[in-house]
Tab-separated table of N, CA and C in Angstrom:
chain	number	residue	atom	x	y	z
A	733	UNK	N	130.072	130.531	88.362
A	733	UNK	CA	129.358	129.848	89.423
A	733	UNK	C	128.389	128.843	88.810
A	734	UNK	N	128.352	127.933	89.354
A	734	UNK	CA	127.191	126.859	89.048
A	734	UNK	C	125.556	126.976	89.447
A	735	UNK	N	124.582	126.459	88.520
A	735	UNK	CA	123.750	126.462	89.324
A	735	UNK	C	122.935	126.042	90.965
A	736	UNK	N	124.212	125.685	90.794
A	736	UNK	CA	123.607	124.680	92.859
A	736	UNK	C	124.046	125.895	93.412
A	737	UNK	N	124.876	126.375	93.341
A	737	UNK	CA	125.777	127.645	94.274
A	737	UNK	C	124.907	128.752	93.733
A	738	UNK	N	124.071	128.936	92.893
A	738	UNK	CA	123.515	130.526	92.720
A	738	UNK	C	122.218	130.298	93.612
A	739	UNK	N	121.415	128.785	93.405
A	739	UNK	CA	120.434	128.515	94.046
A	739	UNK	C	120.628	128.542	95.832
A	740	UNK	N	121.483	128.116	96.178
A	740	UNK	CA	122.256	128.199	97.606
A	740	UNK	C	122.182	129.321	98.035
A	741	UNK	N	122.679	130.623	97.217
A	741	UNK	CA	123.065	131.884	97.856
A	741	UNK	C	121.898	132.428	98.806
A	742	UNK	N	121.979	133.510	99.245
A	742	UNK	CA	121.054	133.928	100.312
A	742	UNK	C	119.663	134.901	98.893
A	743	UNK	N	118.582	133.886	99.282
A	743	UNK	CA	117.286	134.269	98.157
A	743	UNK	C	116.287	135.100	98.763
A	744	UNK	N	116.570	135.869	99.590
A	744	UNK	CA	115.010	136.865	100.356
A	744	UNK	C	114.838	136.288	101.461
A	745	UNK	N	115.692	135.293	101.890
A	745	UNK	CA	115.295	134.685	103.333
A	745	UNK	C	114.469	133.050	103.116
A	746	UNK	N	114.297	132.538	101.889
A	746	UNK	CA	114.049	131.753	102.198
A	746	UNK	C	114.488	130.921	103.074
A	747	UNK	N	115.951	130.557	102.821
A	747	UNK	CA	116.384	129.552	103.223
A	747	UNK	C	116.717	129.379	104.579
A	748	UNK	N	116.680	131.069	105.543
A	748	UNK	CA	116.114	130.764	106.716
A	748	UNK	C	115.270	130.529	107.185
A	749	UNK	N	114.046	130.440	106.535
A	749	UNK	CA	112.584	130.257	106.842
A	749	UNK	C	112.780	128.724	107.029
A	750	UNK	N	113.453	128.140	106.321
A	750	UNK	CA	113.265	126.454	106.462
A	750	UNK	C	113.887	126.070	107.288
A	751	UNK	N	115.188	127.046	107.852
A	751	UNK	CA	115.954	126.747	108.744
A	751	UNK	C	115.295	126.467	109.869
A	752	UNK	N	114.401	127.495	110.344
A	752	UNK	CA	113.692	127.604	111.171
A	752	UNK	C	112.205	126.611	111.030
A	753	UNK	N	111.859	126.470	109.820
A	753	UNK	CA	110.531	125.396	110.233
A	753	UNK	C	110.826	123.982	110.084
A	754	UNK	N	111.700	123.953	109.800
A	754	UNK	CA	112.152	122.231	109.830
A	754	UNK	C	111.877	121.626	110.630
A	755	UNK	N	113.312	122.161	111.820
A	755	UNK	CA	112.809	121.471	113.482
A	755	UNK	C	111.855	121.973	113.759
A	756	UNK	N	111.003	122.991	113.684
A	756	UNK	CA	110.014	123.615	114.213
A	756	UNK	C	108.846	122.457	114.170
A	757	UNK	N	108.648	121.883	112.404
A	757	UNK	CA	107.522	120.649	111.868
A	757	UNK	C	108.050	119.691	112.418
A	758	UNK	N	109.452	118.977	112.869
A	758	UNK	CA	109.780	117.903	113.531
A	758	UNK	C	109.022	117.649	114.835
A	759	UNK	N	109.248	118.866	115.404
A	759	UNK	CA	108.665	119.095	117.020
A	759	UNK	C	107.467	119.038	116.985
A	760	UNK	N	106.858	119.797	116.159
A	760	UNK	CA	104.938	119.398	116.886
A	760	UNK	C	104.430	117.850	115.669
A	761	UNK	N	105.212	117.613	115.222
A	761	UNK	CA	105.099	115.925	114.803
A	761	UNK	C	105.681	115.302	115.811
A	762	UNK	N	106.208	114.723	116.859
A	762	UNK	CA	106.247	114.734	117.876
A	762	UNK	C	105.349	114.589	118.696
A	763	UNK	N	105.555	115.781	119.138
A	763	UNK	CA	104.180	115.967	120.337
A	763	UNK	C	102.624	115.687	119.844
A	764	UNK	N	102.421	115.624	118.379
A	764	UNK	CA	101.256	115.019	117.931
A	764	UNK	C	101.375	114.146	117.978
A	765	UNK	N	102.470	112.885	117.524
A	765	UNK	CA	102.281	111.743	118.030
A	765	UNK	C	101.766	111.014	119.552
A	766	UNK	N	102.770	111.616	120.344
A	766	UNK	CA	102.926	111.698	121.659
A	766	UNK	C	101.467	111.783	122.197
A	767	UNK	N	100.671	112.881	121.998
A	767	UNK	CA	99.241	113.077	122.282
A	767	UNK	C	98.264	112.209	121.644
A	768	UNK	N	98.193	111.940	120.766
A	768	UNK	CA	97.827	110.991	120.089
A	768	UNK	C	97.657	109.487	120.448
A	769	UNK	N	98.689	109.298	121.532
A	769	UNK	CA	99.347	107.608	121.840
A	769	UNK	C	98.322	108.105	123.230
A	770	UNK	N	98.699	108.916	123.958
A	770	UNK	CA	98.081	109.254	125.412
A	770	UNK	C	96.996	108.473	125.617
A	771	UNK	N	96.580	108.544	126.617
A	771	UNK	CA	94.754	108.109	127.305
A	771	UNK	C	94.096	109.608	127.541
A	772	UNK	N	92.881	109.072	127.108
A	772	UNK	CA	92.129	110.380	127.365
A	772	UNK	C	92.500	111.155	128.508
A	773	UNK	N	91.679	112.357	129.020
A	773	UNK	CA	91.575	112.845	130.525
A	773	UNK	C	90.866	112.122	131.092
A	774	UNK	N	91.341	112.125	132.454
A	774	UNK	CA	90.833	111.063	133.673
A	774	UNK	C	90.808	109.626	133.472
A	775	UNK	N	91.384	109.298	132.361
A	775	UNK	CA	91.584	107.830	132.470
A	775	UNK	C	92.576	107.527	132.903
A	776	UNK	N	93.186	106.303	133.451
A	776	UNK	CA	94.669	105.869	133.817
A	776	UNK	C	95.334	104.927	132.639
A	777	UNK	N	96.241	104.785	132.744
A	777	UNK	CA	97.004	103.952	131.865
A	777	UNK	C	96.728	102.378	132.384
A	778	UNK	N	96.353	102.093	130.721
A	778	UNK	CA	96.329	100.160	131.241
A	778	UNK	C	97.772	99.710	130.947
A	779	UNK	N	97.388	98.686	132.259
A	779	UNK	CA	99.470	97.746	132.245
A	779	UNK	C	99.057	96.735	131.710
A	780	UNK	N	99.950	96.497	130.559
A	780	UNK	CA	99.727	95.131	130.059
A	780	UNK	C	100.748	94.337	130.881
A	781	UNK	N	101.049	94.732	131.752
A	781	UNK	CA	102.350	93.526	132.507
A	781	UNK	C	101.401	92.740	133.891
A	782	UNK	N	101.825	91.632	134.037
A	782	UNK	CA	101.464	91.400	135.461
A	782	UNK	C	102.449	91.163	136.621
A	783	UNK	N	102.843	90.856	138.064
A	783	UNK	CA	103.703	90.097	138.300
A	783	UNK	C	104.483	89.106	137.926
A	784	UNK	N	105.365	88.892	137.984
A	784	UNK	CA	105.731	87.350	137.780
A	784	UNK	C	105.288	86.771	139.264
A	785	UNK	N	106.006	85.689	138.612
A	785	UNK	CA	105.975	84.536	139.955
A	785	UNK	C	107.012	84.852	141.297
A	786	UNK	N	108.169	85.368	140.881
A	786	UNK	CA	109.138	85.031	141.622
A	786	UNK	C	109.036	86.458	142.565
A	787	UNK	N	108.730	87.402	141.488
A	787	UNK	CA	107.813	88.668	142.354
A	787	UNK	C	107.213	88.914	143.675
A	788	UNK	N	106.068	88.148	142.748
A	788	UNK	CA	104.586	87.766	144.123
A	788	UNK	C	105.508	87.151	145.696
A	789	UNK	N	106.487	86.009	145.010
A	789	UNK	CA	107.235	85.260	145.928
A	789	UNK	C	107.938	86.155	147.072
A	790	UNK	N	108.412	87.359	146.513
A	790	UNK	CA	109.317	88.228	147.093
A	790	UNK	C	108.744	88.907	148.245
A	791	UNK	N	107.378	89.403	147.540
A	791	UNK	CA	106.578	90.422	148.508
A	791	UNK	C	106.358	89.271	149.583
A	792	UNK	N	105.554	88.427	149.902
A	792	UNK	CA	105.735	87.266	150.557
A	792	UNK	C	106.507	86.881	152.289
């Protein structure tokens, strides 16, 4: 056997441990971003958009 394949084999569980925290660290990197980007509490979101023209025209 080679060394990649002895290192591979099943070692005490590591290698489910990573199985499991991988996506686990993907996910709340994520949602830390996500929270992070948010507006505080009780604030609203600012729109950087305005109507257009042809918009305004429509409501009209």
């Amino acid at each position: 056997m080679s060394d990649v394949e002895i290192v591979l084999m099943h070692q005490g569980g590591w290698d489910e441990a990573l199985m499991l925290l991988g996506p686990l660290a993907i996910i709340a990197a994520l949602i830390y971003t996500a929270r992070k980007k948010r507006p505080p509490d009780g604030e609203e979101w600012e729109d950087d958009w305005e109507e257009e023209d042809w918009e305004k025209q429509a409501d009209d």
